[in-house]
Coordinates of C-alpha atoms and ligand atoms in Angstrom, one line a residue:
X1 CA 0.0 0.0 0.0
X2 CA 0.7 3.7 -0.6
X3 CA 2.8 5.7 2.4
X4 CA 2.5 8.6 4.2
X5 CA 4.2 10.4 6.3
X6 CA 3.0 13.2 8.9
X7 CA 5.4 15.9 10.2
X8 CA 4.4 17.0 14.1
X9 CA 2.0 14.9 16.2
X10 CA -0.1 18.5 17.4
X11 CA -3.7 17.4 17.2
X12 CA -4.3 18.1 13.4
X13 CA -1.3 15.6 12.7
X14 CA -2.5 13.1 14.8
X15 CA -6.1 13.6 13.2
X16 CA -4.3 13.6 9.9
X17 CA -2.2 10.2 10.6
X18 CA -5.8 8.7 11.8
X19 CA -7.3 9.6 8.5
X20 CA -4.9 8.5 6.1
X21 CA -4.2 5.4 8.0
X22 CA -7.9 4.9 8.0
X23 CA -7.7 5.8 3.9
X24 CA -5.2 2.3 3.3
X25 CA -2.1 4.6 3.7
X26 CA 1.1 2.7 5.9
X27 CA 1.2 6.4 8.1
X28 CA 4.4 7.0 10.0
X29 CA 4.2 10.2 12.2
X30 CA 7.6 12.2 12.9
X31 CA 7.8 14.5 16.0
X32 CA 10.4 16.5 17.3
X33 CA 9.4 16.3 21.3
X34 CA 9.5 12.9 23.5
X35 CA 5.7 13.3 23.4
X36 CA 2.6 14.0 21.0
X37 CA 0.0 16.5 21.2
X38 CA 2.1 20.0 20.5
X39 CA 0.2 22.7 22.5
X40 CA -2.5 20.1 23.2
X41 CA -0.4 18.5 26.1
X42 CA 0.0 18.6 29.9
X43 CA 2.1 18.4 32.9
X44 CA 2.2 17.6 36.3
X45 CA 4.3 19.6 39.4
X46 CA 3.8 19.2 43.0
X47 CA 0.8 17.5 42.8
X48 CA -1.0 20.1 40.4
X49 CA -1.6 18.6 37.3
X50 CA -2.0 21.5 34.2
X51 CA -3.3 21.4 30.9
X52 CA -0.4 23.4 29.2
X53 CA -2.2 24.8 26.3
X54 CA -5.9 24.8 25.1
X55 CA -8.3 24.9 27.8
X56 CA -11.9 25.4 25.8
X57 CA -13.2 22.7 23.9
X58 CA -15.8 23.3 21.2
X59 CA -17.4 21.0 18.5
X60 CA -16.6 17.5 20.1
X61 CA -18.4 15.8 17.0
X62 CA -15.1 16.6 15.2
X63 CA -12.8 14.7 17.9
X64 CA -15.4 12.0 18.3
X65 CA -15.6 11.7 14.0
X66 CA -12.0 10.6 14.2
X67 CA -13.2 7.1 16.0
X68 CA -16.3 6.6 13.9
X69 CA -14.2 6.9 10.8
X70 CA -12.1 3.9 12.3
X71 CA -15.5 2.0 13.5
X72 CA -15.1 2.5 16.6
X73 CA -17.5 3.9 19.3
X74 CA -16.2 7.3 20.7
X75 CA -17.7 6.5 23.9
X76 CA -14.8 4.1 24.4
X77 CA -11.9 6.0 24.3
X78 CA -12.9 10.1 25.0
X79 CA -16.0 11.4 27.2
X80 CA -17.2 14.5 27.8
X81 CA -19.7 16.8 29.2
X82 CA -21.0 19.8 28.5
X83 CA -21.2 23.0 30.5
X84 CA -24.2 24.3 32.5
X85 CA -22.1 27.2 33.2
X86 CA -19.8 29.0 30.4
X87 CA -17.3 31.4 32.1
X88 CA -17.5 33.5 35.0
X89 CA -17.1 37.2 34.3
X90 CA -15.6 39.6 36.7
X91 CA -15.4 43.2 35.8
X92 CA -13.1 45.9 36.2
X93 CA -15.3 47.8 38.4
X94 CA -16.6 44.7 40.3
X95 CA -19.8 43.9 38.6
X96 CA -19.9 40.0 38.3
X97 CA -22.2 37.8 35.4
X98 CA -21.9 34.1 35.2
X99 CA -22.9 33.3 32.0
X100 CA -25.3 30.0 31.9
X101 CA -25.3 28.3 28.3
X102 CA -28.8 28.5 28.2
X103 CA -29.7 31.3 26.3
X104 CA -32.0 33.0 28.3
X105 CA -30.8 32.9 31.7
X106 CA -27.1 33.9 30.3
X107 CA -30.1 37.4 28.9
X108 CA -31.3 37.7 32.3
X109 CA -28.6 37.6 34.1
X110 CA -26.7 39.8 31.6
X111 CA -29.5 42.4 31.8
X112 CA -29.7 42.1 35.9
X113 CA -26.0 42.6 36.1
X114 CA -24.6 45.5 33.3
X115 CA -28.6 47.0 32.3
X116 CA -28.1 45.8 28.9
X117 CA -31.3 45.4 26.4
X118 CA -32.2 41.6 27.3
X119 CA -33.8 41.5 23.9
X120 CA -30.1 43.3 22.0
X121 CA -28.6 40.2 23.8
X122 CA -30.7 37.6 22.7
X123 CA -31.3 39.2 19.0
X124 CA -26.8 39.0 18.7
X125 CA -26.7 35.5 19.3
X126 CA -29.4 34.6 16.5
X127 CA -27.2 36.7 14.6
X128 CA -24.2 34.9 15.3
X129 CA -25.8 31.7 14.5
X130 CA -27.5 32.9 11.1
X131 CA -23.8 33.9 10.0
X132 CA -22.3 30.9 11.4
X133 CA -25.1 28.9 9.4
X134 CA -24.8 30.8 6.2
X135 CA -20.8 30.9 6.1
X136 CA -19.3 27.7 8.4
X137 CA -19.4 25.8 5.6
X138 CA -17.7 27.2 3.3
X139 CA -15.1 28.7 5.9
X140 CA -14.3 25.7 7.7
X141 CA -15.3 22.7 6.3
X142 CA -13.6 23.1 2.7
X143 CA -10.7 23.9 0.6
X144 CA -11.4 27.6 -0.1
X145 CA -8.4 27.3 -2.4
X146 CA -9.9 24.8 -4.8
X147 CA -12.3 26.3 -7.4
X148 CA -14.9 23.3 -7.7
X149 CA -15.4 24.6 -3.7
X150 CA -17.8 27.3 -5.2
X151 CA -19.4 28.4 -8.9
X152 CA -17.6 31.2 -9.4
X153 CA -15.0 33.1 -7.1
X154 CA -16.4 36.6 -8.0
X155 CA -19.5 35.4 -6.8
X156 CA -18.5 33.9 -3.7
X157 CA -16.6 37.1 -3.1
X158 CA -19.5 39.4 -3.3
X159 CA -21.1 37.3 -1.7
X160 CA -18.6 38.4 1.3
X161 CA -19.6 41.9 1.3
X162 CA -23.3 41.4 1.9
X163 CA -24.2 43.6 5.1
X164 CA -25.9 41.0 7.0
X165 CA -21.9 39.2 7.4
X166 CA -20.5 42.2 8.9
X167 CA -17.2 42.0 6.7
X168 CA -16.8 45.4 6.2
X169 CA -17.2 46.7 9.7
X170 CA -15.3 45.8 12.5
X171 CA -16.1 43.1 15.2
X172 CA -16.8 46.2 17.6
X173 CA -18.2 48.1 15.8
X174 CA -20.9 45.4 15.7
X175 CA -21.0 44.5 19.0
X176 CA -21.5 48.3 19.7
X177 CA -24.6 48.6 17.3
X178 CA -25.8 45.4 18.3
X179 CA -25.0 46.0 21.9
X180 CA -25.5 49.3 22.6
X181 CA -23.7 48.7 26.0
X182 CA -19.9 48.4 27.3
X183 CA -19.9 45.3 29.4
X184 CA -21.5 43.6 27.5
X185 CA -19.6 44.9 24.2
X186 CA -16.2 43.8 26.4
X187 CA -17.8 40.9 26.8
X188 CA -18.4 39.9 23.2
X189 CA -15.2 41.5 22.2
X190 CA -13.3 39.0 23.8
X191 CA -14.3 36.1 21.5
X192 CA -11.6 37.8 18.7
X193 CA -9.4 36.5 21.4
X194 CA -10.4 32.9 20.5
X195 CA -8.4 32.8 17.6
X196 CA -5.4 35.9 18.6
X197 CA -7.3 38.4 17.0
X198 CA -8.3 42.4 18.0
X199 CA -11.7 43.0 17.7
X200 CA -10.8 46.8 16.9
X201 CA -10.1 45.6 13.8
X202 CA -10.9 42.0 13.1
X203 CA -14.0 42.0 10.7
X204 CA -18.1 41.6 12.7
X205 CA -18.0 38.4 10.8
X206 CA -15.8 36.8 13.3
X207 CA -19.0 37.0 15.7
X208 CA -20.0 33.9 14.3
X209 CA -17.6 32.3 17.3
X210 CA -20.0 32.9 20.2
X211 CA -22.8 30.8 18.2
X212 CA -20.2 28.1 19.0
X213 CA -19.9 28.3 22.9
X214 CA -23.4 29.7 23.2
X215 CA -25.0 27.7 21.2
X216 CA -23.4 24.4 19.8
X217 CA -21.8 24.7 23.8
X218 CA -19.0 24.1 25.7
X219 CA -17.4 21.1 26.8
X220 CA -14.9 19.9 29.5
X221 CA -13.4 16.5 28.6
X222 CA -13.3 13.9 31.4
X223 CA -9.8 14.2 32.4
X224 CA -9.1 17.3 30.8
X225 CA -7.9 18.5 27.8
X226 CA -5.2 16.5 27.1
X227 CA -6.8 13.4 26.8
X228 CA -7.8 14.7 23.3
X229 CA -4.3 14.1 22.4
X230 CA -4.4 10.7 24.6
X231 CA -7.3 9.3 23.2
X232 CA -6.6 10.4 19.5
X233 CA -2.8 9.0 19.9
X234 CA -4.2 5.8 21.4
X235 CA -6.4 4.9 18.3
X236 CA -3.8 5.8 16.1
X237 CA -1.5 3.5 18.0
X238 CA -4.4 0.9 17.3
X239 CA -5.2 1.5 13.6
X240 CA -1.1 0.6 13.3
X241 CA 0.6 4.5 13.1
X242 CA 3.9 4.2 13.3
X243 CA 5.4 7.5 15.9
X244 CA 8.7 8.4 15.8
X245 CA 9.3 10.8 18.6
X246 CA 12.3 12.7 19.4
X247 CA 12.9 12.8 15.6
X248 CA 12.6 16.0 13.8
X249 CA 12.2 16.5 10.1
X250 CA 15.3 18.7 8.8
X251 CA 14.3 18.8 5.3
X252 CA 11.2 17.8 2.7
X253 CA 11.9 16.0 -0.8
X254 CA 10.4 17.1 -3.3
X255 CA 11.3 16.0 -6.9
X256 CA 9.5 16.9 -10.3
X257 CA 7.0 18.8 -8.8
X258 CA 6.1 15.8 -6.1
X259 CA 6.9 15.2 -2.7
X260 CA 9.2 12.3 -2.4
X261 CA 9.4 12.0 1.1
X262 CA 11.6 13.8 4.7
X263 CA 14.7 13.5 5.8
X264 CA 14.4 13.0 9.5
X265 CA 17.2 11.7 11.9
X266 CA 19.6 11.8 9.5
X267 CA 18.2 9.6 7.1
X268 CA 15.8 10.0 3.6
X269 CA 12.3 8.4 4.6
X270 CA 9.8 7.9 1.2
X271 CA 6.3 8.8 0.9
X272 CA 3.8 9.2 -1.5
X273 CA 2.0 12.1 0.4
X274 CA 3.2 14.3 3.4
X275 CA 1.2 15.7 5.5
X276 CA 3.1 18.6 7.3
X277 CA 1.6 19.7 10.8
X278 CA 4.4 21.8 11.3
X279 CA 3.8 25.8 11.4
X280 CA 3.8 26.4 7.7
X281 CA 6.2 29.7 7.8
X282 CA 8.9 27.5 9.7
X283 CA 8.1 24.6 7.2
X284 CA 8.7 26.5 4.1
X285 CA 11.8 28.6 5.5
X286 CA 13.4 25.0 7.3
X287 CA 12.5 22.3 5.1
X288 CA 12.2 23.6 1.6
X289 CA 14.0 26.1 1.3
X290 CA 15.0 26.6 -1.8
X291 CA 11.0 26.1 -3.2
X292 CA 9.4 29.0 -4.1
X293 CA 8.1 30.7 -0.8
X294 CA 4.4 32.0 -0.7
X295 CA 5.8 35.7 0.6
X296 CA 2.3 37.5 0.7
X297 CA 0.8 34.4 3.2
X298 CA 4.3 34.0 5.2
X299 CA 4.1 37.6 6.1
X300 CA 0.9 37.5 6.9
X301 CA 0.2 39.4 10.7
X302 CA 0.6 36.6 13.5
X303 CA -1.6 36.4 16.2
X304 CA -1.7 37.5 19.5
X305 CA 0.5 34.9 22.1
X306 CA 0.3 34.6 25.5
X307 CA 1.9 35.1 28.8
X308 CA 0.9 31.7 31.0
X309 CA 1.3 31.1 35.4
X310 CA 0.4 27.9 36.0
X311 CA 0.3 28.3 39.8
X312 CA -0.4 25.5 42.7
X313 CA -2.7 27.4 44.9
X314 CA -3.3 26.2 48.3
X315 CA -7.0 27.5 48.8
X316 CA -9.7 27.1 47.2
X317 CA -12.3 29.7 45.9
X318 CA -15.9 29.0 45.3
X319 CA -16.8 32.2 43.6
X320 CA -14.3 30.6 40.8
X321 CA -15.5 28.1 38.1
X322 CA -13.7 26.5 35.1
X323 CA -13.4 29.7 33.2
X324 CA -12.8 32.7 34.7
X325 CA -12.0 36.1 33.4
X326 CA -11.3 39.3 35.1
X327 CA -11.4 41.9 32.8
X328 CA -9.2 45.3 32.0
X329 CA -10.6 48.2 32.7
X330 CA -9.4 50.0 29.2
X331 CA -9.9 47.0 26.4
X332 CA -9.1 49.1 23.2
X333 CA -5.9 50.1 25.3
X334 CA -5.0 46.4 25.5
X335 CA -5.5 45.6 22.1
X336 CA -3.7 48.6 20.9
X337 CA -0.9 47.3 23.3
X338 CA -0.4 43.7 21.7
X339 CA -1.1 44.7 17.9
X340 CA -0.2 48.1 17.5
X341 CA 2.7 48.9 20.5
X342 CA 4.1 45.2 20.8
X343 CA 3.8 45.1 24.5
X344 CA 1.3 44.4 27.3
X345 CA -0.7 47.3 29.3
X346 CA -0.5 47.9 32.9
X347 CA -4.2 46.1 33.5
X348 CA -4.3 43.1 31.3
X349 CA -7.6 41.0 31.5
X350 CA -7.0 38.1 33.0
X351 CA -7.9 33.8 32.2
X352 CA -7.8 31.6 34.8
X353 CA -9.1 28.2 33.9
X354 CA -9.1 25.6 36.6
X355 CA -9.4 21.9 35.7
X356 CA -9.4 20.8 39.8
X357 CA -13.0 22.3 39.7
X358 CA -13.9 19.7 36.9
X359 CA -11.4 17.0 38.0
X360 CA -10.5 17.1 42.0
X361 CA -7.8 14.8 41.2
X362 CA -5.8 17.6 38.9
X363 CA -5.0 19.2 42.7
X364 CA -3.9 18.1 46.4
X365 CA -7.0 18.6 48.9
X366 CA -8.2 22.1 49.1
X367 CA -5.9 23.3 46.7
X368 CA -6.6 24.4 43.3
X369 CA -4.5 24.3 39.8
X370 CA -4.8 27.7 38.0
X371 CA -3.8 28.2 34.7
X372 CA -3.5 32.1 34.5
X373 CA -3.4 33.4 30.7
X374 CA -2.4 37.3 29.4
X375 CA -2.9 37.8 25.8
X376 CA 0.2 39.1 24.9
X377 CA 2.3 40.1 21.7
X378 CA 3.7 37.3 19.1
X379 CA 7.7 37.2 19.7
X380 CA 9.3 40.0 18.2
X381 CA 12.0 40.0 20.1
X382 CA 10.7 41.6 23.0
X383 CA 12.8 41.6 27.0
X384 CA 10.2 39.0 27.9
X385 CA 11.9 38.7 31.3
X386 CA 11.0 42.0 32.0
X387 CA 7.6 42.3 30.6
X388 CA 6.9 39.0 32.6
X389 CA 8.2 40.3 36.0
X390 CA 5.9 43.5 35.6
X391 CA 2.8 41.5 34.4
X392 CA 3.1 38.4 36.9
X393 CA 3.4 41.5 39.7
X394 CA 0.0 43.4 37.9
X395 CA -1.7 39.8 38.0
X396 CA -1.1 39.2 41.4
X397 CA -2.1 42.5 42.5
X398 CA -4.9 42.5 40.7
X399 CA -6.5 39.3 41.4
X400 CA -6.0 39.8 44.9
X401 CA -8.1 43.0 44.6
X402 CA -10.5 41.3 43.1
X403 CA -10.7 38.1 45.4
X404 CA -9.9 39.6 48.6
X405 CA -6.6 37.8 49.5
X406 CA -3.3 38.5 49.8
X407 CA -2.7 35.6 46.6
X408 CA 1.2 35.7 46.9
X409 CA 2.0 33.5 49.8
X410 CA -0.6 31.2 48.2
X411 CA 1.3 29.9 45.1
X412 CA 3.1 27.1 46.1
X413 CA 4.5 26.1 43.0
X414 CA 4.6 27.7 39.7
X415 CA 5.9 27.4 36.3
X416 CA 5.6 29.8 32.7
X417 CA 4.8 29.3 29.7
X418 CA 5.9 32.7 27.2
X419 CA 6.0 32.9 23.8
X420 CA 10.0 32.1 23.3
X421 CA 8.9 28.7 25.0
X422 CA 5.6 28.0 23.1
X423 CA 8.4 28.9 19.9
X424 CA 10.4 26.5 21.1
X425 CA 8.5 23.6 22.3
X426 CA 5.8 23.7 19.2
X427 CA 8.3 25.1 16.6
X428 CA 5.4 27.8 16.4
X429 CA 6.8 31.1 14.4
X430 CA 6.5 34.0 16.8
X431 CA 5.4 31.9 19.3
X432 CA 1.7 32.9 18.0
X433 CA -1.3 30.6 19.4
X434 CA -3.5 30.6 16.1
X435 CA -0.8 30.8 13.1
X436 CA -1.9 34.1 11.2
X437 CA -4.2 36.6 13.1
X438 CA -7.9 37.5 11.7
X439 CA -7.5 41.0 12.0
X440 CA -7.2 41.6 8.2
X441 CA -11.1 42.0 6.3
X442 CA -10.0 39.2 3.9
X443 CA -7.7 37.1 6.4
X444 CA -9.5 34.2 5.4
X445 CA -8.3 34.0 1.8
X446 CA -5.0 35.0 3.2
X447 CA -4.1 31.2 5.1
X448 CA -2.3 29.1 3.6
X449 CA -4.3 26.5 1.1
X450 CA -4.5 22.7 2.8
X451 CA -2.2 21.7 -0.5
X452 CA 1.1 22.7 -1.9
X453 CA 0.5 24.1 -5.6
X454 CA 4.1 22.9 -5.9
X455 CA 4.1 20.1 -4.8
X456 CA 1.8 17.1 -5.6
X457 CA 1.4 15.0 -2.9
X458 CA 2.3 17.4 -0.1
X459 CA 0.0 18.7 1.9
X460 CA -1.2 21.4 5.2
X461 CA -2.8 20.9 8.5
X462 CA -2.8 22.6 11.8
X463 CA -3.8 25.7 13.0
X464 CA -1.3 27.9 11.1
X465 CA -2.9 27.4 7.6
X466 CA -6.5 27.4 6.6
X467 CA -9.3 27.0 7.7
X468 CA -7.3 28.6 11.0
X469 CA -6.2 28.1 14.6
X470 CA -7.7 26.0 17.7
X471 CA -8.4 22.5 18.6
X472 CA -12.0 22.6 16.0
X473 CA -9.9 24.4 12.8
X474 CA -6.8 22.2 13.4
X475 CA -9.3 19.5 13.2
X476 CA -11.6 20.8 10.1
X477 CA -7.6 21.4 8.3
X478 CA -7.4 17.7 8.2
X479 CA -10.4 16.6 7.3
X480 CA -9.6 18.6 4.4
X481 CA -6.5 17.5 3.9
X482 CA -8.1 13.9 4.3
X483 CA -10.7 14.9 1.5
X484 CA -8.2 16.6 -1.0
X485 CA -6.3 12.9 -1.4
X486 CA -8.0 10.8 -3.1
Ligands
FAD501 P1 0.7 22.1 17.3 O1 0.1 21.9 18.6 O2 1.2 23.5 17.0 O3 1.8 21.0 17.2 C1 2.7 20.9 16.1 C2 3.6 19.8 16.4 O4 4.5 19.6 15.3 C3 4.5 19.9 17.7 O5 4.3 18.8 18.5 C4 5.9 20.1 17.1 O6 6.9 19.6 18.0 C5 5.8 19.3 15.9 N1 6.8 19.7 14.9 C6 7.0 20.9 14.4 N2 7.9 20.9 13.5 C7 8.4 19.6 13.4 C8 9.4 19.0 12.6 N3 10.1 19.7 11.7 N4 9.6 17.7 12.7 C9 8.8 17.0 13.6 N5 7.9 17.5 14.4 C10 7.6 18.9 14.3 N6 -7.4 26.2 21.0 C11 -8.7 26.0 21.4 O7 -9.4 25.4 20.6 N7 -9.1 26.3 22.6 C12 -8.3 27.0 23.5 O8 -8.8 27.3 24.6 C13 -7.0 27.3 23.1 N8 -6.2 27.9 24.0 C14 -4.8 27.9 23.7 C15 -3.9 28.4 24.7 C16 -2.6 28.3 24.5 C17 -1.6 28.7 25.6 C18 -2.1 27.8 23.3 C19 -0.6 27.7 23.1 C20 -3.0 27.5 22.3 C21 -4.3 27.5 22.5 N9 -5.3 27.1 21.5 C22 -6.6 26.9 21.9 C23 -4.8 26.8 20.1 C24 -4.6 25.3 19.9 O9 -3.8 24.8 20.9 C25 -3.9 25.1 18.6 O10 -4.6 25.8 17.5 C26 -3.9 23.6 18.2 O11 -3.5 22.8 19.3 C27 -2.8 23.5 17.1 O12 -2.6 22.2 16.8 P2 -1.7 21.9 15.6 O13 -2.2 20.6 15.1 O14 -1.6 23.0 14.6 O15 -0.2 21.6 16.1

């Protein structure tokens, strides 16, 4: 049978290897780290045990897809539930909304705590959906970059510009209008954040996100995040993927216009297809060189990073939840910060997500593991150590504020994740969370296609080419992939 090669075991390279195994391919996965799952992986310190990266999970039917594909039941390798409660909202002047899934109670209580319009609330998230219905499709579930996707790309353009989508103004400017009130425009503004772009400038159509937490829902998997990655790994392990870890690709063959095969761990490996999970700028400037590089997509705007504490803390806080966020008090000054100035502001909004409120295992008795997340610049050089000192001081302080406690002598153990380290450990360029940022009108055509139009036989998955980043994108990018190969 045919072979096929995957470079990086992040989740869309796992979901790639499952595919093409699935498809009669003999799949052999490379990955530079002693263990799979890229940004999708986890740690344990002290007791605490910490999903590094992704903490949100949306869209479980494409995770659980991977194991009916193989004829398997999904049940038997990854469970989940879904969330009653979304996120628990703290503002900068100490007005608190837990937002319940359910639609209306998250209008009530939105209305009871900020005075917004119950009825503006209710009318933007049928908005969001009617998008989301009348665009998903062709945004995440195709090649964009193959014509027999649409009739006619003029058409499909125009198409773009219709009103109704919001393309032309910018995601706050829609919130505003739609809104007509601060919190809750905050509120909504922060779903740019959910792929590492600024809603100052990121088109209204990226309001189609909320439809997915608030209406196709949240999810915690049972374990936590990670055991995506485990359970995805484990059927591939079963369907007869080979995984070579600790063994980077160097360089990618490609002969007569065709993808030959890698040279990984200094030796030539054949394939008929690649599949390359790794970030495509890296992949084009590391391991093919010397084939004409895409310059308008490479140099496309990265998005935003972050700035991760995952902090042991002995005490435990029922006013938290799974997802927290305490906001800034100045959000276009943040945003203006990471996109425009490069830096972070003195009052970042704050994520803490907590798996030991899920999981009691993930933390010693009466103790609780937060992850604590600052959107921050992608990696321009920056003195991190600096900026991390300041900020890690501004979190404390303000958190404290906020929860009453001196939080300080509560940390007992603590480690970072910046953007030189995500870089480094996910071979990520910039260090960026979601490949290119959305903040462009057109950003969308602007990813890199799921196929080289170089090379036959070599193609693109993960969160750094189209349709996008996060756990759901990386996922739709190789089923793609998966229906591009015939
Ligand atoms: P990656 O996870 O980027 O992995 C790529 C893999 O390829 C790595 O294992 C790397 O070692 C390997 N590799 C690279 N180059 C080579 C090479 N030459 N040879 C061999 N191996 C190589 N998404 C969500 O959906 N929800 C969230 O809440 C969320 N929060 C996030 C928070 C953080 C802190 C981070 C970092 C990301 C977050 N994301 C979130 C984004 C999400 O993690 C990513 O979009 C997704 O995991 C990307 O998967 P990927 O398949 O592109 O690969």
């Amino acid at each position: 049978s045919a072979s096929a090669i995957v470079i990086g075991s992040g989740i869309a390279g796992l979901a790639a290897a499952v595919r093409l195994q699935v498809k009669g391919y003999r799949v052999t996965v490379f990955e530079a780290n002693a263990y799979p799952g890229g940004k999708l992986s986890q740690f344990e310190q002290d007791g605490f045990l910490f999903d590094a990266g992704p903490s949100l999970f949306t869209m479980p039917r494409l995770v659980d897809e991977l194991f009916l594909l193989a004829g398997k039941n999904p049940k038997d390798y990854f469970r989940y539930k879904r969330l009653d409660t979304l996120c628990h909202y703290f503002f900068a002047d100490g007005t608190r909304l837990n937002a319940a899934a359910d639609e209306e109670q998250f209008a009530d209580a939105a209305a009871l705590a900020t005075g917004v319009d119950k009825t503006k609330v209710l009318r933007h998230l049928r908005k969001s959906r009617y998008i989301y219905n009348t665009t998903a499709d062709l945004f995440i579930s195709r090649s964009l970059h193959k014509a027999s996707s649409y009739l006619r790309w003029d058409t499909f353009v125009s198409f773009l510009k219709l009103p109704f989508l919001n393309v032309m103004d910018t995601m706050n400017g829609t919130n505003e209008k739609g809104l007509g009130n601060d919190k809750m425009v905050q509120l909504f503004n922060r779903f740019a954040t959910y792929n590492g772009s600024d809603p100052y400038q990121a088109p209204g159509i990226l309001n189609i996100i909320p439809h997915l937490e608030h209406h196709l829902g949240a999810y915690y998997p049972e374990g936590g995040m990670y055991s995506i990655t485990d359970s995805v790994y484990r059927l591939a392990q079963e369907l007869g993927v080979q995984f070579r870890f600790e063994t980077p690709v160097t360089q990618i063959h490609i002969r007569n216009n065709r993808v030959t095969g890698v040279e990984a761990g200094g030796q030539t490996h054949a394939a008929d297809v690649v599949a390359c999970n790794m970030d495509v700028v890296l992949a084009y400037r590391k391991l093919m060189p010397t084939q004409p590089q895409p310059e308008t997509i490479l140099k496309q705007e990265r998005s935003s990073s972050a700035l991760i504490f995952y902090w042991g803390i002995g005490h435990s806080f029922p006013q938290l939840g799974l997802h927290n966020i305490f906001f800034s008090k100045d959000y276009r000054a943040e945003f203006a910060a990471i996109f425009q100035q490069n830096t972070v502001c003195d009052d970042p909004t704050v994520y803490i997500n907590i798996t030991s409120k899920e999981d009691p295992s993930h933390a010693p008795e009466g103790c609780e593991n937060w992850f604590v997340m600052v959107n921050v610049p992608a990696d321009k050089g920056q003195d991190w150590d600096a900026l991390i000192a300041r900020v890690r001081q501004q979190v404390i302080q303000k958190l404290s504020e906020q929860l009453c406690v001196d939080l300080a002598p509560l940390i007992r153990t603590e480690d970072l994740l910046d953007p030189r380290s995500i870089a480094a450990k996910t071979q990520s360029f910039q260090g960026a969370l979601y490949g290119t940022s959305s903040n462009k009108r057109m950003a969308a055509f602007f990813r890199h296609p799921n196929f080289s139009s170089h090379a036959k036989g070599l193609y693109f998955c993960g969160g750094s080419v189209h349709p996008g980043g996060g756990i759901p994108l990386a996922l739709s990018s190789a089923k793609i992939v998966d229906s591009l190969i015939d």
